[in-house]
Each structure stands twice: as structure tokens, then as C-alpha cells.
Amino acid sequence: MDPNYPWPPLGQAWTDLPESTRAAMVAAGAETWEKIFHGRATYNRQWRLARPPVLTADAFGELNEVCDRIAQLILEACRRRAGTAGELRRLLDVPEGETRLLDPDEALHDGLLAAYRPDVLFSGGVPCIVEYNIDSSLGGGFDADTVIQRYAELYRSRDLLDGLRPAPSLLDQRFVAIRDTLGLPEGARVALLMDFEADYPGLDDPETFIRILSPLVDQARPFGIDLVIAPLATATLDEESRLVVGGAPVDALFRLFVPNRVTPSAGLDAVAGALAAGTLPMFVSSAAWLLSNKLNYAWLWADLDLLPEPDRALIRRYVPHTVALTADQLDRALAGQADLVAKPAGGSAGHGVLIGREMSAVAWEDGVRAAIDAGGNILQRYHEADRVAMDFVQIETGETVSAEVPWSLAPYLFGRTGSGALARVGYPGCEGVLNLARGVLMTGVLLTD
């Protein structure tokens, strides 16, 4: 890991491919986009990608190392302030009971970094890690892995993969992490539970959604896991306080629901009961979710003088300057509107984000004052996402269009091991906030040497 790593231009790995290869890849994607994206989550009804982003393997590996180290620094910053999940919750001013299944006495241990996905913009040619999602309930993984494997199969069938390969399967690496982190025996029965009352495309039809996810059952088997996929609400307890899913007790839980937004249910109560009884190893502890709080970014910057120079250099280069948005920051926020963003510290999916340069002075001031009054917000330096040429298919006409769009990258690290990544790609005419709710297009990435 080199704090001064010379990042290649974001689109260079693509443009370095032979022109004939690039043209053939776009043409193939334009012909088969319906198959490539069948069943994948999106709110966009106008555009589909005609190809995935391409990165050099070297740059992708460097990014994973940077992300891994900064995740460790986040945990260390929390440990300097708190010893347990309960102490950290209070410091973050998270209301008691908001983070479900939280054991307040749980120590802040290394195992909380079993699963994380940072969100990375490239700004001025350099990665900018705007936030961390540290938890097992990391969205987009199934879509990213499935889409890039379908692209790879398509290109392989047309002899277009020379020097190219899909990023390693994040789904495979997650199963490795689940098995190793929980110390599961061969053939362990593991429940993958989801909250089907959550806001995500397709969850309104649980039967179809579970059928779409069913290939995960076969994918888990080589890793010694007997996976059972079910709605959280259907879980129960047996007389020995073991969690029962699909008619039989399970050996462990893969939690794929967000602990501060999960819908209360008898199934959630059953999970809580099994955890309290000590009969249910869970991937991962709800305490990990507290590490995702964006106030932790302010702590990284506040602690710079306590860190060795290599770590200080990483934070300065890759983490946007962040402070808690309190009344003493009001003057700075108003004076620096064009260069600042205000965000809920515990938010996600772009909800409540205020981008100063996209608002009038009056709207910005009103929003900042409201955020200060509400509490629980941060003020962060704005980094504009670099725009890169990408190729799209217009759904209605079938026309292929090239456009300069912003996109972000979210590498998945399980068991502190890099694997695949989710690329959130903007579309022609899109706004600057890249998330699923605003129509972003999602895919995995190809790597080249």
C-alpha cells in the first residue's frame, strides 16, 4: 500500500483495449442487455448499461488495501472513545433501542470488521471514500456479482475476454467469511433472513425474490454451508431457544437486514431470543452497524495527531474532511456552501443529504440550521465525482448512446479480504447523487492486467 500511489485515469483501462474489442463488447451488451440485467434491482425505466466499467487489477488491489486500512482506523478511533457497543451508541447519540439486536456489553472487537463496503468516488483522479458501510446487510452484492458474471459469460462466448476477467466473486468470499468467522462445521444449516417490509425493488413479492436468490443455495454448498433463505418474519424459536427457519433449527444466521430499519415482527423477536440464549451465532453482530456512523469520519480527522505519518497521509488523501455539524460550525457552513455537504450521520441511500453547490443560499441555510437543530448530522468537504465515458442502451428505442457520467465504486471486503465490487453508474442527464433510489445503474467490474 503506497500513500502516494499514482492512480491511472479512471477510463484508461477501457481505452487501452483495442478499438475493435471495445466496439464488439458494446455491441454484444446492446444486443443482450435484457438477459444481462434480468431480475436485477433498479428503478431506472429508461436506460441500461451496454458494458461494465473496466479497471486495472493493480489499481483495484491498491484500492482494497487502502479501504482495509481505513476500516481498521475507524475501529481504532471508536476504541479510543468506547470499550463496548453500549458506550459507543451513547457517544454517537444513537437512541436506545434504535439499533435492534444490539448487546450493549459487547466489546468493540476485531471481528466487527468481518464485512464492509466503502463507497468510493473518484475525484480529480484520486479515490475519495465518502462513507463506510460496515455490516453484513450490504446491498447490491448479488446484483453486482450476477451481472458481471453474465457479462463475462457473454464476452467469453464471443472470444472477447483476452486479458480481461471479472473481479473475484464477492458472494464466494462472503461464504468463506461466514464459515470462518463463525467457525461453522461442514454442512452447517445457515439461515439467510431478509426483511420483506423494507424498501428495495422486488421485496413486495417475497416468493419471486426468494426464487431469484435461490442460486445462492447451490453457491454456498461448496463452502460447507446449507443455506436456507426466508423472510425474517417467519422465524420462530423451539423449546431449546434455537432459531427455527424453514421447519428446522439453524446453526447460524446470516443477517441481511439493516438493524436500525428492520420491521418489528415475531421473527425478529425470535432472533433476539436465540441471541440472548447464546444459541445463535450471527454474521454479523449489530454492533458493527455503529461503525458505519459517519461521525466516525470526524473522529478520524480529530485524531490525526495521534496517528503515525503513513496513516495520516491515507486519511488526508482518501477521506473527505469531516466534522460534526453543530452550532459552532454554522458560520463555516454558510461561508463555504459551494464546497460542503451536510449528511445525517446515521443515514443511507442519499436521504437527507444536502449538497451546497446544488442549492440556493436560502435553501442551504435553512437546511443546515434544521440539521443543527435536529442533531446527528455531519459537515463534509464536497468532492465532485469525475465523469467518465460510458455506453448505454436506451430501452425504448434500442439505441446505443455514449455519455460522460459520474460513477462510484463500492469494493466488498469480507474477512478483511478484497473480492468484487459494485459500480453505481450514472446515466445520461443524471444528477450527482448516485444511489439506487435515484435510478443509478448497477454492475460489477472487469479487471485487466
Coordinates of C-alpha atoms in Angstrom, one line a residue:
M1 CA 0.0 0.0 0.0
D2 CA 1.5 3.3 -1.2
P3 CA 0.1 6.6 0.2
N4 CA 1.4 8.2 -3.0
Y5 CA 0.2 5.6 -5.4
P6 CA -0.1 7.1 -8.9
W7 CA -3.7 6.3 -9.8
P8 CA -4.3 5.8 -13.5
P9 CA -7.0 7.8 -15.2
L10 CA -10.4 6.3 -14.5
G11 CA -11.2 5.4 -18.1
Q12 CA -7.8 4.3 -19.2
A13 CA -8.1 0.6 -18.6
W14 CA -11.1 0.7 -21.1
T15 CA -9.5 2.9 -23.7
D16 CA -6.3 0.8 -23.6
L17 CA -8.3 -2.1 -25.0
P18 CA -8.1 -2.5 -28.8
E19 CA -10.8 -0.4 -30.5
S20 CA -12.2 -3.5 -32.2
T21 CA -12.6 -5.2 -28.8
R22 CA -14.4 -2.2 -27.3
A23 CA -16.8 -2.0 -30.2
A24 CA -17.6 -5.7 -30.1
M25 CA -18.2 -5.5 -26.3
V26 CA -20.6 -2.6 -26.6
A27 CA -22.4 -4.3 -29.5
A28 CA -22.7 -7.5 -27.6
G29 CA -24.0 -5.7 -24.5
A30 CA -26.5 -3.8 -26.6
E31 CA -27.9 -7.0 -28.1
T32 CA -28.3 -8.9 -24.8
W33 CA -29.0 -6.2 -22.1
E34 CA -32.3 -7.8 -21.2
K35 CA -30.6 -11.1 -20.4
I36 CA -27.7 -9.4 -18.6
F37 CA -30.0 -7.4 -16.3
H38 CA -32.9 -9.8 -15.9
G39 CA -34.1 -9.8 -12.3
R40 CA -31.6 -7.2 -11.2
A41 CA -32.7 -4.3 -8.9
T42 CA -33.3 -0.9 -10.5
Y43 CA -35.7 2.0 -10.5
N44 CA -34.5 3.2 -13.9
R45 CA -37.0 2.7 -16.7
Q46 CA -35.1 4.5 -19.5
W47 CA -31.5 3.2 -19.6
R48 CA -29.4 0.1 -19.3
L49 CA -25.6 -0.3 -19.4
A50 CA -24.2 -1.6 -22.7
R51 CA -21.0 -2.6 -20.9
P52 CA -19.4 -2.7 -17.4
P53 CA -16.5 -0.4 -16.2
V54 CA -13.0 -1.8 -16.6
L55 CA -10.2 -1.3 -14.0
T56 CA -6.6 -2.4 -13.9
A57 CA -6.1 -5.3 -11.4
D58 CA -3.2 -3.3 -9.8
A59 CA -5.3 -0.2 -9.1
F60 CA -8.2 -2.4 -7.8
G61 CA -5.8 -4.2 -5.4
E62 CA -4.4 -1.0 -4.2
L63 CA -7.9 0.4 -3.5
N64 CA -8.8 -2.7 -1.5
E65 CA -5.7 -2.3 0.7
V66 CA -6.4 1.4 1.3
C67 CA -10.0 0.6 2.2
D68 CA -9.0 -2.2 4.6
R69 CA -6.6 0.1 6.5
I70 CA -9.0 2.9 6.8
A71 CA -11.6 0.5 8.2
Q72 CA -9.1 -0.5 10.9
L73 CA -8.5 3.1 11.6
I74 CA -12.3 3.7 12.1
L75 CA -12.4 0.8 14.6
E76 CA -9.4 2.2 16.4
A77 CA -10.9 5.7 16.6
C78 CA -14.0 4.1 18.2
R79 CA -12.0 2.1 20.6
R80 CA -10.1 5.2 21.8
R81 CA -13.5 6.5 22.9
A82 CA -15.5 3.5 23.9
G83 CA -14.9 -0.1 25.1
T84 CA -18.4 -1.5 24.4
A85 CA -21.2 -1.2 21.9
G86 CA -23.4 0.5 24.5
E87 CA -20.7 3.1 25.3
L88 CA -20.3 3.7 21.5
R89 CA -24.0 4.0 21.0
R90 CA -24.2 6.7 23.6
L91 CA -21.3 8.7 22.2
L92 CA -22.8 8.6 18.8
D93 CA -26.1 9.8 20.3
V94 CA -28.0 6.9 18.7
P95 CA -31.3 6.5 20.6
E96 CA -31.5 3.4 22.8
G97 CA -33.4 0.6 21.0
E98 CA -32.9 2.1 17.5
T99 CA -30.2 -0.5 16.6
R100 CA -32.0 -3.7 17.0
L101 CA -30.3 -6.8 18.5
L102 CA -27.6 -4.7 20.0
D103 CA -25.8 -6.2 23.0
P104 CA -24.6 -3.1 25.0
D105 CA -22.0 -5.1 26.8
E106 CA -20.3 -6.4 23.6
A107 CA -16.7 -5.4 23.4
L108 CA -15.5 -3.5 20.3
H109 CA -13.5 -6.4 18.9
D110 CA -11.7 -7.1 15.6
G111 CA -14.5 -9.4 14.4
L112 CA -16.7 -6.4 13.8
L113 CA -14.8 -5.9 10.6
A114 CA -15.9 -9.2 9.1
A115 CA -17.9 -7.4 6.4
Y116 CA -17.7 -3.9 4.9
R117 CA -18.2 -2.0 1.7
P118 CA -16.9 1.5 1.4
D119 CA -18.4 3.9 -1.1
V120 CA -15.7 5.5 -3.3
L121 CA -15.9 8.4 -5.7
F122 CA -13.0 9.2 -8.0
S123 CA -12.4 13.0 -7.8
G124 CA -9.6 14.7 -9.5
G125 CA -8.3 11.2 -10.5
V126 CA -8.0 10.0 -6.8
P127 CA -10.4 7.8 -4.9
C128 CA -12.4 9.6 -2.3
I129 CA -14.0 7.3 0.3
V130 CA -17.1 9.2 1.1
E131 CA -18.6 6.7 3.6
Y132 CA -18.3 3.1 5.0
N133 CA -21.0 0.5 5.2
I134 CA -19.7 -1.8 8.0
D135 CA -22.2 -4.6 8.4
S136 CA -23.5 -7.9 7.0
S137 CA -26.5 -6.2 5.4
L138 CA -24.6 -4.8 2.4
G139 CA -26.9 -4.2 -0.5
G140 CA -26.1 -4.7 -4.2
G141 CA -23.8 -7.7 -3.9
F142 CA -26.0 -10.2 -5.6
D143 CA -26.7 -7.8 -8.4
A144 CA -23.1 -6.9 -8.9
D145 CA -21.8 -10.4 -8.9
T146 CA -24.6 -11.8 -11.1
V147 CA -24.3 -9.0 -13.7
I148 CA -20.5 -9.2 -14.1
Q149 CA -20.6 -13.0 -14.4
R150 CA -23.2 -12.7 -17.1
Y151 CA -21.1 -10.1 -18.9
A152 CA -18.1 -12.4 -18.6
E153 CA -20.0 -15.4 -20.0
L154 CA -21.2 -13.3 -22.9
Y155 CA -17.7 -12.0 -23.7
R156 CA -16.2 -15.5 -23.3
S157 CA -18.7 -16.9 -25.8
R158 CA -17.5 -14.3 -28.3
D159 CA -13.8 -14.6 -27.6
L160 CA -13.6 -11.1 -26.1
L161 CA -12.1 -11.9 -22.7
D162 CA -8.5 -11.9 -23.8
G163 CA -6.6 -10.1 -21.0
L164 CA -9.9 -9.4 -19.1
R165 CA -11.6 -11.2 -16.2
P166 CA -14.4 -10.4 -13.8
A167 CA -13.5 -9.3 -10.3
P168 CA -13.4 -12.2 -7.8
S169 CA -16.8 -13.3 -6.7
L170 CA -17.9 -11.4 -3.7
L171 CA -20.6 -13.9 -3.0
D172 CA -18.0 -16.7 -2.7
Q173 CA -15.8 -14.7 -0.4
R174 CA -18.7 -13.8 1.8
F175 CA -19.5 -17.5 2.3
V176 CA -15.8 -18.1 3.2
A177 CA -16.1 -15.3 5.7
I178 CA -19.3 -16.6 7.2
R179 CA -17.9 -20.1 7.6
D180 CA -14.5 -18.9 9.0
T181 CA -15.8 -16.1 11.2
L182 CA -18.4 -18.2 12.9
G183 CA -16.3 -21.4 12.9
L184 CA -19.0 -23.4 11.3
P185 CA -18.8 -27.2 10.9
E186 CA -19.2 -28.8 7.5
G187 CA -22.8 -28.8 6.4
A188 CA -23.9 -26.2 8.9
R189 CA -27.5 -25.0 8.3
V190 CA -27.4 -21.2 8.0
A191 CA -30.5 -19.0 7.7
L192 CA -30.3 -16.0 5.3
L193 CA -33.1 -13.8 6.7
M194 CA -34.4 -10.7 4.9
D195 CA -36.9 -8.0 6.0
F196 CA -39.5 -8.1 3.2
E197 CA -41.2 -5.0 4.5
A198 CA -38.0 -3.0 3.7
D199 CA -37.8 -0.5 0.8
Y200 CA -36.0 -2.3 -2.0
P201 CA -37.1 -3.2 -5.5
G202 CA -38.8 -6.6 -5.6
L203 CA -39.4 -7.1 -1.9
D204 CA -43.1 -6.7 -2.3
D205 CA -43.1 -10.2 -3.9
P206 CA -41.2 -12.4 -1.4
E207 CA -41.8 -15.7 -3.3
T208 CA -40.3 -14.3 -6.6
F209 CA -37.5 -12.6 -4.7
I210 CA -36.5 -15.7 -2.9
R211 CA -36.6 -17.7 -6.2
I212 CA -34.3 -15.1 -7.7
L213 CA -31.9 -15.6 -4.8
S214 CA -32.1 -19.4 -4.9
P215 CA -28.9 -19.9 -6.9
L216 CA -27.1 -18.8 -3.6
V217 CA -28.1 -22.1 -2.1
D218 CA -26.0 -24.0 -4.7
Q219 CA -23.3 -21.4 -4.5
A220 CA -23.0 -21.8 -0.7
R221 CA -22.7 -25.6 -0.7
P222 CA -19.1 -25.9 -1.8
F223 CA -18.2 -23.8 1.2
G224 CA -19.8 -26.3 3.6
I225 CA -23.0 -24.2 4.1
D226 CA -26.5 -25.5 3.9
L227 CA -28.2 -22.1 3.1
V228 CA -31.9 -21.5 3.9
I229 CA -33.4 -18.3 2.5
A230 CA -36.6 -17.0 4.2
P231 CA -38.4 -13.9 5.4
L232 CA -37.3 -12.7 8.8
A233 CA -40.9 -12.6 10.0
T234 CA -41.3 -16.4 9.6
A235 CA -38.5 -17.3 12.1
T236 CA -39.6 -18.9 15.4
L237 CA -38.0 -20.4 18.5
D238 CA -38.1 -24.1 19.6
E239 CA -38.3 -25.3 23.2
E240 CA -34.5 -25.1 23.4
S241 CA -34.4 -21.5 22.3
R242 CA -32.9 -22.4 19.0
L243 CA -33.9 -20.4 15.9
V244 CA -36.2 -22.3 13.6
V245 CA -36.4 -21.4 9.9
G246 CA -38.0 -23.5 7.2
G247 CA -39.2 -26.1 9.6
A248 CA -36.0 -26.9 11.4
P249 CA -33.4 -25.3 13.7
V250 CA -30.5 -23.5 12.2
D251 CA -26.9 -23.4 13.3
A252 CA -26.2 -19.8 12.5
L253 CA -27.8 -16.6 11.0
F254 CA -26.6 -14.6 8.0
R255 CA -28.3 -11.3 8.8
L256 CA -29.2 -9.5 5.6
F257 CA -31.4 -6.9 7.2
V258 CA -30.4 -3.4 8.5
P259 CA -30.6 -3.3 12.3
N260 CA -31.9 0.3 12.5
R261 CA -34.6 0.0 9.9
V262 CA -35.8 -3.6 10.3
T263 CA -39.6 -4.0 10.7
P264 CA -40.6 -5.3 14.1
S265 CA -42.1 -8.8 13.9
A266 CA -42.4 -12.1 15.8
G267 CA -39.5 -13.4 13.7
L268 CA -37.2 -10.5 14.9
D269 CA -38.2 -11.3 18.5
A270 CA -37.3 -14.9 17.9
V271 CA -33.8 -13.9 16.7
A272 CA -33.4 -11.7 19.7
G273 CA -34.4 -14.7 21.9
A274 CA -31.9 -17.0 20.3
L275 CA -29.1 -14.4 20.6
A276 CA -29.9 -13.9 24.3
A277 CA -29.9 -17.6 24.9
G278 CA -26.5 -17.9 23.2
T279 CA -27.8 -20.5 20.7
L280 CA -27.3 -18.4 17.5
P281 CA -24.0 -17.3 16.0
M282 CA -24.8 -14.3 13.8
F283 CA -22.9 -12.8 10.8
V284 CA -22.5 -10.1 11.9
S285 CA -23.1 -8.5 15.2
S286 CA -25.4 -5.4 15.2
A287 CA -22.5 -3.6 16.9
A288 CA -20.8 -3.5 13.6
W289 CA -23.5 -1.2 12.3
L290 CA -22.4 1.5 14.7
L291 CA -19.0 1.6 13.0
S292 CA -20.9 2.9 9.9
N293 CA -21.9 6.0 11.6
K294 CA -20.4 9.0 9.7
L295 CA -19.4 10.7 12.9
N296 CA -16.6 8.2 12.9
Y297 CA -15.1 10.1 10.0
A298 CA -15.0 13.3 12.1
W299 CA -13.1 11.2 14.7
L300 CA -10.5 10.1 12.1
W301 CA -9.7 13.8 11.4
A302 CA -9.8 14.8 15.0
D303 CA -7.2 12.1 15.9
L304 CA -4.7 12.8 13.1
D305 CA -2.0 13.9 15.5
L306 CA -2.3 10.6 17.4
L307 CA -1.5 8.5 14.2
P308 CA 1.7 7.6 12.5
E309 CA 2.5 9.6 9.4
P310 CA 1.5 6.8 6.9
D311 CA -2.0 6.7 8.4
R312 CA -2.2 10.5 8.5
A313 CA -1.3 10.5 4.8
L314 CA -4.0 8.0 3.9
I315 CA -6.7 9.9 5.7
R316 CA -5.7 13.2 4.2
R317 CA -5.6 11.7 0.7
Y318 CA -8.7 9.5 0.7
V319 CA -11.1 10.6 3.4
P320 CA -13.0 13.9 2.9
H321 CA -12.6 16.3 5.8
T322 CA -15.5 15.8 8.2
V323 CA -16.8 17.4 11.4
A324 CA -19.9 17.1 13.4
L325 CA -22.5 19.6 12.3
T326 CA -23.1 21.6 15.4
A327 CA -24.0 25.2 16.1
D328 CA -20.3 26.2 16.2
Q329 CA -20.0 25.1 12.5
L330 CA -22.8 27.3 11.2
D331 CA -20.7 30.3 10.1
R332 CA -18.2 27.9 8.3
A333 CA -21.1 26.0 6.7
L334 CA -22.7 29.2 5.3
A335 CA -19.4 30.7 4.1
G336 CA -18.2 27.5 2.4
Q337 CA -21.5 26.4 0.9
A338 CA -20.1 25.6 -2.5
D339 CA -17.5 23.2 -1.1
L340 CA -19.6 21.4 1.6
V341 CA -22.1 18.6 2.0
A342 CA -24.4 18.0 5.0
K343 CA -25.4 14.5 5.8
P344 CA -27.3 12.6 8.5
A345 CA -24.5 10.7 10.4
G346 CA -26.6 7.5 10.6
G347 CA -28.4 7.9 7.2
S348 CA -28.1 5.9 4.0
A349 CA -29.4 5.8 0.4
G350 CA -28.9 9.6 0.0
H351 CA -31.8 10.5 2.3
G352 CA -31.3 13.9 3.9
V353 CA -28.1 14.8 2.0
L354 CA -27.7 18.5 1.3
I355 CA -25.2 19.4 -1.5
G356 CA -24.3 23.0 -1.0
R357 CA -23.5 23.9 -4.6
E358 CA -26.8 22.4 -5.9
M359 CA -28.9 24.6 -3.6
S360 CA -29.8 28.3 -3.3
A361 CA -28.2 30.2 -0.4
V362 CA -31.6 30.4 1.4
A363 CA -32.4 26.7 1.0
W364 CA -28.9 25.7 2.1
E365 CA -29.0 27.9 5.2
D366 CA -32.5 26.6 6.1
G367 CA -31.4 23.0 5.6
V368 CA -28.2 23.5 7.7
R369 CA -30.0 25.2 10.5
A370 CA -32.6 22.4 10.6
A371 CA -29.8 19.8 10.6
I372 CA -28.1 21.5 13.5
D373 CA -31.4 21.7 15.4
A374 CA -32.1 18.0 14.7
G375 CA -28.7 16.9 15.7
G376 CA -26.9 13.8 14.4
N377 CA -25.5 15.3 11.2
I378 CA -22.0 15.9 9.8
L379 CA -20.5 18.5 7.6
Q380 CA -18.2 17.1 4.9
R381 CA -16.0 18.5 2.2
Y382 CA -17.6 18.2 -1.2
H383 CA -15.8 16.1 -3.8
E384 CA -17.2 16.1 -7.3
A385 CA -17.2 12.7 -9.0
D386 CA -15.1 12.6 -12.1
R387 CA -17.1 11.9 -15.3
V388 CA -16.1 9.0 -17.5
A389 CA -17.4 8.0 -20.9
M390 CA -19.8 5.0 -20.6
D391 CA -22.1 3.3 -23.1
F392 CA -25.8 2.8 -22.6
V393 CA -28.8 1.3 -24.3
Q394 CA -32.0 3.4 -24.5
I395 CA -34.7 0.9 -23.5
E396 CA -37.5 2.3 -25.7
T397 CA -35.5 2.6 -28.9
G398 CA -32.6 0.2 -28.5
E399 CA -30.2 3.0 -29.5
T400 CA -26.7 2.8 -28.1
V401 CA -25.5 6.1 -26.6
S402 CA -22.2 7.1 -25.2
A403 CA -22.2 9.8 -22.4
E404 CA -19.8 11.2 -19.8
V405 CA -21.3 10.3 -16.5
P406 CA -20.3 10.1 -12.8
W407 CA -19.9 6.7 -11.2
S408 CA -18.8 5.3 -7.9
L409 CA -17.2 2.1 -6.8
A410 CA -18.0 0.0 -3.7
P411 CA -15.5 -2.8 -3.1
Y412 CA -16.6 -5.6 -0.8
L413 CA -14.2 -6.9 1.8
F414 CA -15.3 -10.0 3.8
G415 CA -13.0 -11.3 6.4
R416 CA -10.8 -8.3 5.5
T417 CA -10.2 -9.9 2.1
G418 CA -11.0 -8.0 -1.1
S419 CA -13.3 -9.6 -3.7
G420 CA -15.7 -8.0 -6.1
A421 CA -17.2 -4.5 -6.3
L422 CA -20.4 -2.8 -7.0
A423 CA -20.2 0.0 -9.6
R424 CA -23.0 2.6 -9.4
V425 CA -23.1 4.2 -12.8
G426 CA -25.0 7.4 -13.6
Y427 CA -26.9 7.7 -16.8
P428 CA -27.3 10.5 -19.4
G429 CA -28.7 13.5 -17.7
C430 CA -28.5 12.2 -14.2
E431 CA -27.9 14.2 -11.0
G432 CA -24.8 14.0 -8.8
V433 CA -26.1 11.7 -6.0
L434 CA -25.6 8.1 -7.0
N435 CA -27.9 5.7 -5.3
L436 CA -30.5 3.1 -6.3
A437 CA -33.5 5.3 -5.3
R438 CA -32.4 7.9 -7.9
G439 CA -32.2 5.5 -10.8
V440 CA -28.5 4.6 -10.7
L441 CA -27.4 1.6 -12.8
M442 CA -25.6 -1.2 -11.0
T443 CA -23.0 -3.7 -12.2
G444 CA -19.8 -5.4 -11.2
V445 CA -16.4 -4.6 -12.8
L446 CA -14.0 -6.2 -15.1
L447 CA -10.2 -6.3 -14.4
T448 CA -7.3 -6.2 -16.8
D449 CA -3.6 -6.6 -16.4

